[in-house]
């Protein structure tokens, strides 16, 4: 998984990463929000979900202490990071800002 993850976040395409857990209530709230964001941004950004229980190595590497934690990457650089539930509008706006 790490090699694939590195390949994805190192691409020129914006990538929104959602670190989540199946047992996390707020994480469950993020799923439909992320679907809405994907519909809005289409191919401008990739959205991937990382289960912190299955990928503890990645959670540790990126110091994920709480879930959900969202991060935005482009060309291997973390452009933005925030924990908690965000609205689709906020995420679409964030992605739009980084497309310029």
Coordinates of C-alpha atoms in Angstrom, one line a residue:
X1 CA 0.0 0.0 0.0
X2 CA 2.8 2.5 0.8
X3 CA 4.2 2.4 -2.7
X4 CA 0.8 3.0 -4.2
X5 CA 0.0 5.7 -1.7
X6 CA 3.3 7.5 -2.4
X7 CA 2.6 7.2 -6.2
X8 CA -0.8 8.8 -5.7
X9 CA 0.2 11.7 -3.5
X10 CA 3.3 12.4 -5.6
X11 CA 1.3 12.9 -8.8
X12 CA 0.6 16.3 -10.3
X13 CA -3.1 15.8 -9.6
X14 CA -4.5 17.2 -6.3
X15 CA -5.3 14.4 -4.0
X16 CA -7.6 14.7 -1.0
X17 CA -6.8 11.9 1.6
X18 CA -9.4 11.0 4.2
X19 CA -7.9 9.1 7.1
X20 CA -10.8 7.3 8.8
X21 CA -11.9 4.4 10.9
X22 CA -14.9 2.1 10.6
X23 CA -15.9 2.6 14.2
X24 CA -15.8 6.4 14.0
X25 CA -19.2 8.2 13.9
X26 CA -17.9 11.5 12.4
X27 CA -16.0 9.4 9.7
X28 CA -19.3 7.9 8.6
X29 CA -20.7 11.4 8.2
X30 CA -17.8 12.3 5.8
X31 CA -18.6 9.6 3.3
X32 CA -21.6 11.3 1.6
X33 CA -19.8 14.6 1.9
X34 CA -16.9 13.2 0.0
X35 CA -19.2 11.8 -2.6
X36 CA -20.7 15.3 -3.1
X37 CA -17.2 16.8 -3.4
X38 CA -16.2 14.2 -6.0
X39 CA -19.3 15.0 -8.0
X40 CA -18.4 18.7 -7.8
X41 CA -14.7 18.6 -8.6
X42 CA -14.8 15.7 -11.1
X43 CA -11.3 14.9 -12.3
X44 CA -9.7 18.1 -10.9
X45 CA -8.9 16.1 -7.7
X46 CA -8.6 12.5 -6.6
X47 CA -10.2 11.5 -3.3
X48 CA -8.9 8.5 -1.5
X49 CA -9.8 7.0 1.9
X50 CA -7.2 5.4 4.2
X51 CA -8.5 3.1 7.0
X52 CA -6.2 3.9 10.0
X53 CA -6.8 0.5 11.5
X54 CA -5.7 -1.3 8.4
X55 CA -2.8 1.1 7.6
X56 CA -1.4 2.0 10.9
X57 CA 2.0 2.6 9.3
X58 CA 0.6 5.5 7.2
X59 CA -1.4 6.8 10.1
X60 CA 1.8 6.9 12.1
X61 CA 3.9 8.4 9.3
X62 CA 1.5 11.3 8.9
X63 CA 0.9 11.6 12.7
X64 CA -2.8 11.0 12.5
X65 CA -4.0 11.3 16.1
X66 CA -7.7 11.7 15.5
X67 CA -10.2 10.7 12.8
X68 CA -11.4 11.9 10.4
X69 CA -8.2 13.7 9.4
X70 CA -8.2 15.2 5.9
X71 CA -5.1 16.1 4.0
X72 CA -4.6 17.7 0.5
X73 CA -1.5 16.7 -1.5
X74 CA 0.0 17.7 -4.8
X75 CA 3.4 16.5 -6.1
X76 CA 4.2 15.0 -2.7
X77 CA 3.7 18.2 -0.8
X78 CA 1.0 18.4 1.9
X79 CA -0.9 21.7 1.1
X80 CA -3.5 21.5 3.8
X81 CA -4.5 19.3 6.8
X82 CA -7.5 19.4 9.2
X83 CA -9.2 17.0 11.5
X84 CA -12.9 16.8 11.9
X85 CA -16.0 16.9 9.7
X86 CA -16.0 19.6 7.0
X87 CA -18.8 20.6 4.6
X88 CA -18.7 19.7 1.0
X89 CA -18.7 23.4 0.2
X90 CA -15.6 24.0 2.3
X91 CA -13.8 21.1 0.6
X92 CA -14.7 22.1 -2.9
X93 CA -13.6 25.7 -2.2
X94 CA -10.3 24.4 -0.8
X95 CA -9.7 22.3 -3.8
X96 CA -10.6 25.1 -6.1
X97 CA -8.0 27.4 -4.4
X98 CA -5.2 25.0 -5.0
X99 CA -6.1 24.4 -8.7
X100 CA -4.8 27.8 -9.6

